[in-house]
Amino acid sequence: EAGVTQSPTHLIKTRGQQATLRCSPISGHTSVYWYQQALGLGLQFLLWYDEGEERNRGNFPPRFSGRQFPNYSSELNVNALELEDSALYLCASSLTEYYGYTFGSGTRLTVV
Amino acid sequence: DQQVKQNSPSLSVQEGRISILNCDYTNSMFDYFLWYKKYPAEGPTFLISISSIKDKNEDGRFTVFLNKSAKHLSLHIVPSQPGDSAVYFCAASSGNTPLVFGKGTRLSVIA
């Protein structure tokens, strides 16, 4: 069974540009979660999508947005990139209302 | 406002000894707790969990203890092995809400 896959593995962008990160959940999982792991800050919750809808949002500015497609894959968009957006972005999937998240390996975003 | 705290950024233990990783939480609504392990260049992987109706859960070498009155949980690894060297994250949830993670503790098991 394929795990959670994220692309790209690494992404380098210039300040002010937009970044798009993609995530494919485990087959059958309907919930997708996005987390940011910045240096020294642990995993910070960004967004939760389930059945195509945004269910919850973390304490991040509106320039962090995303969506979930009918096949349950998801993308995270970060607009007007700032240097402090440099971090590892992790996607996880689960069955709805199940706590056992399965994480992907992440996308390392570097803003220069 | 950090709801899940792992106050020890790092821990070194000799192979074969016990590793004890600690986690404190502030939100009394949390009712489910999990530990994840993370190796470099990989995503976190689920290790063990515990519901608030229990005070202990075991899975092989891993045991999680929950003290609700102290809002404290701990992960015990016995015996510790070099392959256990990783960053360990404590996580908690209340009802149908996304997991809240601590900052992690880097465990180094020395052979």
XYZ file of N, CA and C in Angstrom:
669
model
N 0.858 -1.196 0.000
C 0.000 0.000 0.000
C 0.891 1.242 0.000
N 0.629 2.158 -0.938
C 1.422 3.373 -1.000
C 1.100 4.248 0.188
N 2.147 4.920 0.707
C 1.954 5.816 1.833
C 1.520 7.184 1.361
N 1.631 8.169 2.239
C 1.328 9.550 1.886
C 2.500 10.090 1.064
N 2.218 10.618 -0.098
C 3.283 11.134 -0.946
C 3.158 12.639 -1.075
N 4.294 13.315 -0.998
C 4.333 14.766 -1.116
C 5.305 15.161 -2.219
N 4.948 16.227 -2.921
C 5.837 16.753 -3.954
C 5.744 18.271 -3.991
N 6.846 18.929 -4.351
C 8.173 18.354 -4.539
C 8.839 18.066 -3.198
N 9.984 17.424 -3.233
C 10.719 17.142 -1.998
C 11.364 18.419 -1.474
N 11.919 19.186 -2.396
C 12.547 20.459 -2.053
C 12.014 21.535 -2.996
N 11.927 22.760 -2.465
C 11.427 23.876 -3.256
C 12.142 25.135 -2.787
N 12.728 25.833 -3.750
C 13.399 27.094 -3.426
C 12.665 28.213 -4.156
N 12.255 29.219 -3.399
C 11.507 30.340 -3.967
C 12.105 31.654 -3.474
N 11.793 32.687 -4.217
C 12.236 34.020 -3.846
C 11.142 34.714 -3.038
N 11.546 35.529 -2.115
C 10.587 36.303 -1.303
C 9.592 37.027 -2.206
N 8.316 36.914 -1.859
C 7.258 37.548 -2.644
C 6.592 36.616 -3.650
N 7.259 35.515 -3.991
C 6.677 34.562 -4.936
C 5.623 33.697 -4.242
N 4.993 32.821 -5.040
C 4.013 31.873 -4.533
C 4.580 30.469 -4.608
N 4.214 29.642 -3.626
C 4.631 28.241 -3.614
C 3.394 27.351 -3.574
N 3.466 26.242 -4.304
C 2.385 25.257 -4.286
C 2.973 23.909 -3.927
N 2.437 23.307 -2.885
C 2.887 22.014 -2.389
C 1.739 21.028 -2.557
N 2.066 19.783 -2.896
C 1.043 18.793 -3.187
C 1.156 17.575 -2.289
N 0.009 16.942 -2.074
C -0.057 15.795 -1.167
C -1.083 14.792 -1.677
N -0.684 13.529 -1.728
C -1.618 12.452 -2.055
C -1.768 11.564 -0.832
N -2.988 11.431 -0.312
C -3.163 10.645 0.910
C -3.158 9.156 0.629
N -3.162 8.387 1.686
C -3.305 6.935 1.567
C -4.696 6.653 0.996
N -4.760 5.661 0.111
C -6.029 5.308 -0.505
C -7.079 4.994 0.562
N -8.233 5.645 0.443
C -9.306 5.426 1.406
C -9.346 6.456 2.516
N -8.258 7.180 2.708
C -8.248 8.239 3.722
C -8.909 9.482 3.153
N -9.830 10.058 3.922
C -10.565 11.215 3.430
C -10.084 12.522 4.048
N -9.363 12.441 5.150
C -8.868 13.650 5.815
C -7.405 13.892 5.483
N -7.088 15.154 5.210
C -5.712 15.572 4.954
C -5.392 16.754 5.871
N -4.235 16.671 6.508
C -3.782 17.704 7.425
C -2.456 18.263 6.924
N -2.279 19.563 7.083
C -1.009 20.200 6.771
C -0.409 20.778 8.048
N 0.888 20.517 8.229
C 1.624 21.039 9.371
C 2.901 21.706 8.875
N 3.328 22.734 9.608
C 4.599 23.394 9.331
C 5.570 23.071 10.465
N 6.763 22.632 10.087
C 7.807 22.426 11.098
C 8.939 23.405 10.821
N 8.887 24.536 11.481
C 9.965 25.507 11.384
C 10.997 25.180 12.449
N 12.183 25.693 12.269
C 13.291 25.365 13.158
C 12.952 25.723 14.600
N 13.027 24.702 15.483
C 12.820 24.941 16.905
C 11.384 25.109 17.345
N 10.422 24.960 16.418
C 9.028 25.227 16.773
C 8.130 24.000 16.751
N 8.669 22.835 16.514
C 7.805 21.666 16.493
C 6.859 21.704 15.311
N 5.806 20.897 15.385
C 4.830 20.834 14.298
C 3.671 21.776 14.596
N 3.488 22.756 13.753
C 2.405 23.726 13.910
C 1.292 23.400 12.925
N 0.073 23.247 13.429
C -1.061 22.894 12.579
C -1.425 24.045 11.656
N -1.581 23.736 10.378
C -1.951 24.720 9.361
C -3.409 24.586 8.942
N -3.742 23.452 8.339
C -5.056 23.282 7.718
C -5.494 21.826 7.812
N -6.816 21.629 7.860
C -7.404 20.302 7.827
C -8.508 20.300 6.776
N -8.415 19.352 5.851
C -9.459 19.159 4.834
C -10.060 17.776 4.987
N -11.368 17.720 4.809
C -12.059 16.436 4.854
C -13.238 16.479 3.902
N -13.344 15.461 3.066
C -14.431 15.393 2.086
C -14.530 16.664 1.252
N -13.388 17.223 0.924
C -13.350 18.381 0.034
C -13.558 19.721 0.702
N -13.776 19.719 2.009
C -14.038 20.982 2.691
C -12.972 21.273 3.750
N -12.745 22.568 3.979
C -11.844 22.978 5.044
C -12.560 22.833 6.379
N -12.008 22.012 7.281
C -12.657 21.744 8.561
C -12.102 22.593 9.689
N -10.832 22.923 9.583
C -10.199 23.675 10.664
C -8.964 24.370 10.111
N -8.607 25.446 10.753
C -7.479 26.237 10.298
C -6.660 26.649 11.514
N -5.343 26.575 11.407
C -4.467 26.992 12.479
C -4.252 28.496 12.466
N -3.405 28.952 13.367
C -3.150 30.381 13.523
C -2.100 30.859 12.521
N -2.479 30.864 11.273
C -1.602 31.311 10.198
C -2.341 32.364 9.375
N -1.586 33.278 8.744
C -2.254 34.332 7.950
C -2.964 33.761 6.730
N -3.889 34.544 6.151
C -4.691 34.069 5.008
C -3.875 33.735 3.770
N -2.628 34.201 3.700
C -1.827 33.874 2.509
C -1.465 32.381 2.471
N -1.744 31.683 3.562
C -1.644 30.211 3.573
C -3.048 29.683 3.257
N -3.175 29.001 2.150
C -4.481 28.463 1.766
C -4.288 27.127 1.085
N -5.376 26.452 0.825
C -5.262 25.172 0.154
C -6.598 24.688 -0.329
N -6.594 23.477 -0.803
C -7.845 22.857 -1.206
C -7.667 21.349 -1.243
N -8.796 20.668 -1.284
C -8.793 19.218 -1.425
C -9.622 18.861 -2.650
N -9.073 17.992 -3.444
C -9.715 17.609 -4.701
C -10.640 16.403 -4.501
N -11.500 16.119 -5.510
C -12.436 14.984 -5.364
C -11.757 13.651 -5.085
N -10.502 13.486 -5.520
C -9.796 12.226 -5.231
C -9.090 12.282 -3.874
N -9.374 13.293 -3.083
C -8.866 13.519 -1.723
C -7.425 14.018 -1.672
N -6.761 14.149 -2.814
C -5.444 14.769 -2.788
C -5.613 16.240 -2.433
N -4.517 16.867 -2.061
C -4.621 18.241 -1.557
C -3.416 19.045 -2.009
N -3.586 20.341 -2.076
C -2.469 21.222 -2.301
C -2.503 22.366 -1.300
N -1.310 22.802 -0.938
C -1.142 23.932 -0.038
C -0.491 25.045 -0.837
N -1.090 26.223 -0.795
C -0.551 27.391 -1.476
C -0.100 28.422 -0.454
N 1.082 28.937 -0.678
C 1.576 30.006 0.172
C 1.894 31.195 -0.730
N 1.154 32.268 -0.557
C 1.340 33.462 -1.375
C 2.258 34.455 -0.683
N 2.810 35.368 -1.475
C 3.655 36.451 -0.930
C 4.654 35.906 0.075
N 5.468 34.975 -0.380
C 6.392 34.275 0.506
C 7.297 35.234 1.277
N 7.489 34.877 2.546
C 8.400 35.616 3.412
C 9.514 34.675 3.853
N 10.632 35.269 4.273
C 11.783 34.457 4.649
C 11.422 33.458 5.762
N 10.557 33.881 6.693
C 10.212 33.011 7.820
C 9.275 31.865 7.439
N 8.857 31.826 6.178
C 8.059 30.681 5.701
C 8.946 29.481 5.407
N 10.247 29.686 5.429
C 11.176 28.577 5.214
C 10.984 27.547 6.313
N 10.637 26.342 5.908
C 10.304 25.294 6.883
C 10.082 23.984 6.145
N 9.894 22.935 6.931
C 9.455 21.654 6.395
C 7.935 21.612 6.499
N 7.267 21.357 5.396
C 5.807 21.286 5.376
C 5.404 19.814 5.263
N 4.678 19.369 6.265
C 4.290 17.963 6.347
C 2.801 17.807 6.102
N 2.474 16.817 5.324
C 1.086 16.455 5.062
C 0.820 15.119 5.738
N -0.355 14.969 6.294
C -0.749 13.706 6.914
C -2.163 13.375 6.463
N -2.481 12.085 6.472
C -3.849 11.691 6.150
C -4.365 10.723 7.202
N -5.671 10.634 7.302
C -6.290 9.689 8.226
C -7.712 9.423 7.765
N -8.288 8.378 8.320
C -9.718 8.195 8.185
C -10.375 9.261 9.050
N -11.494 9.757 8.634
C -12.162 10.801 9.391
C -12.379 10.367 10.833
N -12.104 11.248 11.768
C -12.301 11.036 13.200
C -11.437 9.921 13.762
N -10.313 9.660 13.109
C -9.354 8.691 13.627
C -8.057 9.431 13.907
N -7.498 9.205 15.063
C -6.353 9.995 15.468
C -5.027 9.552 14.870
N -4.986 8.351 14.315
C -3.713 7.836 13.838
C -3.315 8.403 12.499
N -2.706 9.579 12.507
C -2.261 10.195 11.266
C -1.090 9.429 10.675
N -1.049 9.356 9.340
C 0.112 8.865 8.604
C 0.705 10.052 7.863
N 1.968 10.320 8.124
C 2.616 11.484 7.541
C 3.397 11.126 6.279
N 3.500 12.106 5.402
C 4.433 12.014 4.293
C 5.815 12.470 4.751
N 6.768 12.442 3.839
C 8.139 12.808 4.178
C 8.377 14.315 4.168
N 7.407 15.053 3.651
C 7.493 16.502 3.712
C 8.074 17.167 2.480
N 7.822 18.468 2.390
C 8.434 19.339 1.379
C 9.246 20.381 2.123
N 10.525 20.454 1.794
C 11.398 21.459 2.409
C 11.330 22.713 1.549
N 10.702 23.768 2.069
C 10.578 25.038 1.362
C 11.632 25.998 1.893
N 12.390 26.543 0.977
C 13.394 27.536 1.333
C 13.067 28.827 0.592
N 12.928 29.907 1.336
C 12.640 31.214 0.749
C 13.906 32.066 0.869
N 14.344 32.557 -0.289
C 15.596 33.349 -0.293
C 15.336 34.782 -0.748
N 0.879 30.491 23.007
C 0.354 29.635 24.072
C 0.569 28.175 23.689
N 1.572 27.563 24.324
C 1.920 26.201 23.962
C 1.111 25.234 24.815
N 0.223 24.481 24.207
C -0.651 23.583 24.944
C 0.003 22.250 25.262
N 0.993 21.866 24.468
C 1.712 20.608 24.689
C 3.192 20.953 24.778
N 3.796 20.596 25.900
C 5.178 21.012 26.149
C 6.089 19.817 26.370
N 7.185 19.819 25.661
C 8.247 18.846 25.896
C 9.455 19.663 26.306
N 9.725 19.691 27.596
C 10.700 20.633 28.134
C 12.151 20.201 27.954
N 12.373 18.959 27.578
C 13.736 18.497 27.353
C 13.993 18.411 25.852
N 14.805 19.309 25.305
C 15.074 19.249 23.861
C 15.856 18.003 23.468
N 16.651 17.475 24.394
C 17.467 16.317 24.057
C 17.668 15.428 25.271
N 17.989 14.163 24.966
C 18.206 13.159 26.003
C 19.191 12.132 25.473
N 20.200 11.798 26.272
C 21.161 10.762 25.890
C 21.063 9.609 26.869
N 21.004 8.390 26.336
C 20.856 7.186 27.157
C 21.776 6.109 26.612
N 22.287 5.305 27.513
C 23.135 4.192 27.064
C 22.262 3.034 26.580
N 22.782 2.343 25.592
C 22.083 1.168 25.058
C 21.774 0.186 26.181
N 20.536 -0.321 26.164
C 20.129 -1.289 27.173
C 19.453 -0.686 28.384
N 19.639 0.620 28.585
C 19.020 1.290 29.728
C 17.636 1.784 29.346
N 16.938 2.362 30.324
C 15.605 2.898 30.073
C 15.685 4.348 29.593
N 14.881 4.665 28.598
C 14.713 6.048 28.159
C 13.346 6.522 28.635
N 13.316 7.699 29.245
C 12.047 8.277 29.708
C 11.894 9.651 29.095
N 10.878 9.793 28.261
C 10.592 11.081 27.622
C 9.314 11.641 28.239
N 9.348 12.909 28.568
C 8.242 13.519 29.287
C 7.485 14.549 28.446
N 6.235 14.727 28.810
C 5.370 15.656 28.080
C 4.330 16.207 29.053
N 4.119 17.505 29.026
C 3.101 18.145 29.853
C 2.100 18.856 28.951
N 0.854 18.935 29.398
C -0.153 19.631 28.617
C -0.973 20.547 29.516
N -1.571 21.541 28.901
C -2.321 22.522 29.694
C -3.827 22.442 29.460
N -4.238 21.905 28.339
C -5.658 21.870 27.992
C -6.332 20.644 28.626
N -7.181 20.874 29.600
C -7.835 19.768 30.302
C -8.872 19.059 29.433
N -9.156 19.616 28.267
C -10.105 18.979 27.346
C -9.447 17.878 26.507
N -8.131 17.823 26.496
C -7.453 16.765 25.733
C -7.876 15.405 26.269
N -8.240 14.495 25.364
C -8.675 13.171 25.808
C -7.980 12.030 25.073
N -7.035 12.377 24.225
C -6.306 11.331 23.505
C -4.902 11.820 23.265
N -3.931 10.957 23.539
C -2.535 11.361 23.487
C -1.743 10.340 22.664
N -0.787 10.839 21.903
C -0.013 9.972 21.028
C 1.464 10.361 21.095
N 2.302 9.409 20.773
C 3.727 9.657 20.581
C 4.093 9.281 19.145
N 4.871 10.164 18.514
C 5.373 9.930 17.174
C 6.895 9.969 17.232
N 7.502 9.215 16.328
C 8.962 9.188 16.208
C 9.327 9.721 14.831
N 10.389 10.506 14.769
C 10.784 11.075 13.480
C 12.282 10.912 13.268
N 12.621 10.270 12.136
C 14.007 10.195 11.694
C 14.263 11.337 10.721
N 15.529 11.759 10.561
C 15.846 12.817 9.597
C 15.367 12.466 8.197
N 14.871 13.430 7.478
C 14.420 13.290 6.094
C 13.220 12.349 5.937
N 12.546 12.047 7.036
C 11.334 11.246 6.969
C 10.223 11.964 7.729
N 8.977 11.601 7.425
C 7.871 12.141 8.195
C 7.747 11.420 9.522
N 7.054 12.024 10.496
C 6.828 11.358 11.788
C 6.031 10.067 11.590
N 6.351 9.061 12.378
C 5.603 7.802 12.342
C 4.981 7.543 13.707
N 3.757 7.060 13.678
C 3.016 6.783 14.904
C 3.695 5.678 15.705
N 3.785 5.901 17.028
C 4.452 4.933 17.892
C 3.464 4.252 18.836
N 2.783 5.039 19.646
C 1.892 4.494 20.660
C 0.937 5.595 21.102
N -0.238 5.190 21.581
C -1.220 6.178 22.014
C -1.883 5.738 23.308
N -2.623 6.671 23.909
C -3.350 6.358 25.124
C -4.574 7.252 25.221
N -5.678 6.663 25.613
C -6.901 7.408 25.849
C -6.913 7.916 27.283
N -7.665 8.974 27.514
C -7.703 9.562 28.855
C -8.405 8.663 29.882
N -9.068 7.612 29.414
C -9.718 6.708 30.367
C -8.736 5.680 30.917
N -7.524 5.676 30.378
C -6.501 4.747 30.850
C -5.352 5.524 31.482
N -4.527 4.809 32.247
C -3.336 5.465 32.771
C -2.049 4.800 32.283
N -2.193 3.743 31.513
C -1.009 3.047 31.008
C -1.370 2.279 29.750
N -0.435 2.263 28.812
C -0.598 1.450 27.616
C 0.774 0.947 27.191
N 0.835 -0.354 26.908
C 2.125 -0.975 26.559
C 2.088 -1.526 25.154
N 3.226 -1.454 24.491
C 3.374 -2.085 23.188
C 4.837 -2.476 23.040
N 5.114 -3.718 23.378
C 6.499 -4.188 23.298
C 7.409 -3.437 24.252
N 8.443 -2.823 23.692
C 9.401 -2.084 24.529
C 8.905 -0.698 24.943
N 7.778 -0.296 24.399
C 7.268 1.062 24.615
C 6.059 1.047 25.550
N 6.099 1.921 26.553
C 4.988 2.090 27.483
C 4.712 3.565 27.654
N 3.456 3.944 27.569
C 3.082 5.327 27.820
C 2.267 5.370 29.103
N 2.608 6.321 29.966
C 1.903 6.532 31.219
C 1.220 7.895 31.177
N -0.010 7.944 31.684
C -0.758 9.198 31.714
C -1.172 9.517 33.142
N -0.841 10.715 33.601
C -1.260 11.210 34.912
C -2.143 12.428 34.662
N -3.447 12.201 34.669
C -4.383 13.265 34.305
C -4.379 14.400 35.320
N -4.248 14.077 36.581
C -4.284 15.126 37.601
C -3.097 16.071 37.452
N -1.965 15.520 37.024
C -0.773 16.348 36.834
C -0.664 16.864 35.408
N -1.574 16.444 34.537
C -1.522 16.786 33.111
C -0.142 16.450 32.544
N 0.243 15.221 32.749
C 1.590 14.781 32.395
C 1.534 13.385 31.801
N 2.301 13.191 30.741
C 2.468 11.839 30.242
C 3.932 11.582 29.947
N 4.274 10.308 29.952
C 5.661 9.949 29.701
C 5.712 8.699 28.837
N 6.795 8.610 28.079
C 7.056 7.449 27.229
C 8.301 6.759 27.767
N 8.174 5.477 28.080
C 9.292 4.687 28.545
C 9.705 3.702 27.455
N 10.986 3.639 27.187
C 11.517 2.704 26.207
C 12.512 1.803 26.934
N 12.175 0.497 26.997
C 13.043 -0.442 27.705
C 13.143 -1.762 26.923
N 14.339 -2.279 26.614
C 15.605 -1.555 26.728
C 15.804 -0.638 25.524
N 16.544 0.417 25.703
C 16.814 1.344 24.604
C 17.817 0.722 23.635
N 17.588 0.977 22.351
C 18.455 0.450 21.299
C 18.954 1.602 20.430
N 20.115 1.453 19.793
C 20.636 2.539 18.945
C 19.643 2.984 17.873
N 18.852 2.048 17.362
C 17.848 2.386 16.345
C 16.722 3.248 16.876
N 16.652 3.412 18.191
C 15.620 4.288 18.775
C 16.031 5.760 18.705
N 17.264 6.026 18.324
C 17.736 7.411 18.228
C 16.920 8.150 17.166
N 16.204 9.163 17.598
C 15.286 9.899 16.735
C 14.728 11.072 17.534
N 13.889 11.866 16.888
C 13.153 12.913 17.599
C 11.770 12.369 17.920
N 11.361 12.500 19.167
C 10.063 11.999 19.621
C 9.131 13.175 19.902
N 7.941 13.116 19.292
C 6.943 14.162 19.476
C 5.776 13.617 20.275
N 5.349 14.377 21.233
C 4.134 14.119 21.981
C 3.011 14.891 21.289
N 1.819 14.308 21.202
C 0.692 14.982 20.566
C -0.578 14.714 21.355
N -1.527 15.637 21.261
C -2.772 15.497 22.007
C -3.930 16.031 21.189
N -5.130 15.540 21.507
C -6.321 15.985 20.804
C -7.513 15.965 21.740
N -8.505 16.807 21.434
C -9.757 16.824 22.178
C -10.891 16.729 21.183
N -11.701 15.667 21.322
C -12.793 15.490 20.389
C -12.253 15.390 18.978
N -12.968 15.938 18.043
C -12.583 15.848 16.644
C -11.809 17.094 16.223
N -10.652 17.273 16.840
C -9.816 18.424 16.505
C -8.444 17.928 16.069
N -7.744 18.693 15.259
C -6.421 18.260 14.806
C -5.459 18.081 15.971
N -4.509 17.186 15.775
C -3.510 16.931 16.807
C -2.678 18.176 17.077
N -2.395 18.405 18.367
C -1.495 19.469 18.793
C -0.194 18.804 19.230
N 0.898 19.229 18.652
C 2.189 18.597 18.903
C 3.066 19.447 19.802
N 3.953 18.764 20.553
C 5.014 19.445 21.257
C 6.174 19.698 20.321
N 7.233 20.312 20.861
C 8.377 20.677 20.027
C 9.323 19.515 19.786
N 9.144 18.424 20.515
C 9.968 17.252 20.293
C 11.149 17.145 21.242
N 11.582 15.912 21.456
C 12.786 15.610 22.232
C 13.679 14.713 21.396
N 14.922 15.128 21.233
C 15.870 14.317 20.446
C 16.514 13.292 21.373
N 16.257 12.014 21.096
C 16.828 10.925 21.889
C 18.049 10.356 21.172
N 19.144 10.264 21.897
C 20.354 9.628 21.376
C 20.661 8.431 22.249
N 20.672 7.254 21.644
C 21.003 6.027 22.371
C 22.428 5.656 22.003
N 23.273 5.638 23.009
C 24.707 5.443 22.783
C 25.068 3.981 23.008
N 25.726 3.406 21.999
C 26.117 1.993 22.088
C 27.279 1.795 23.052
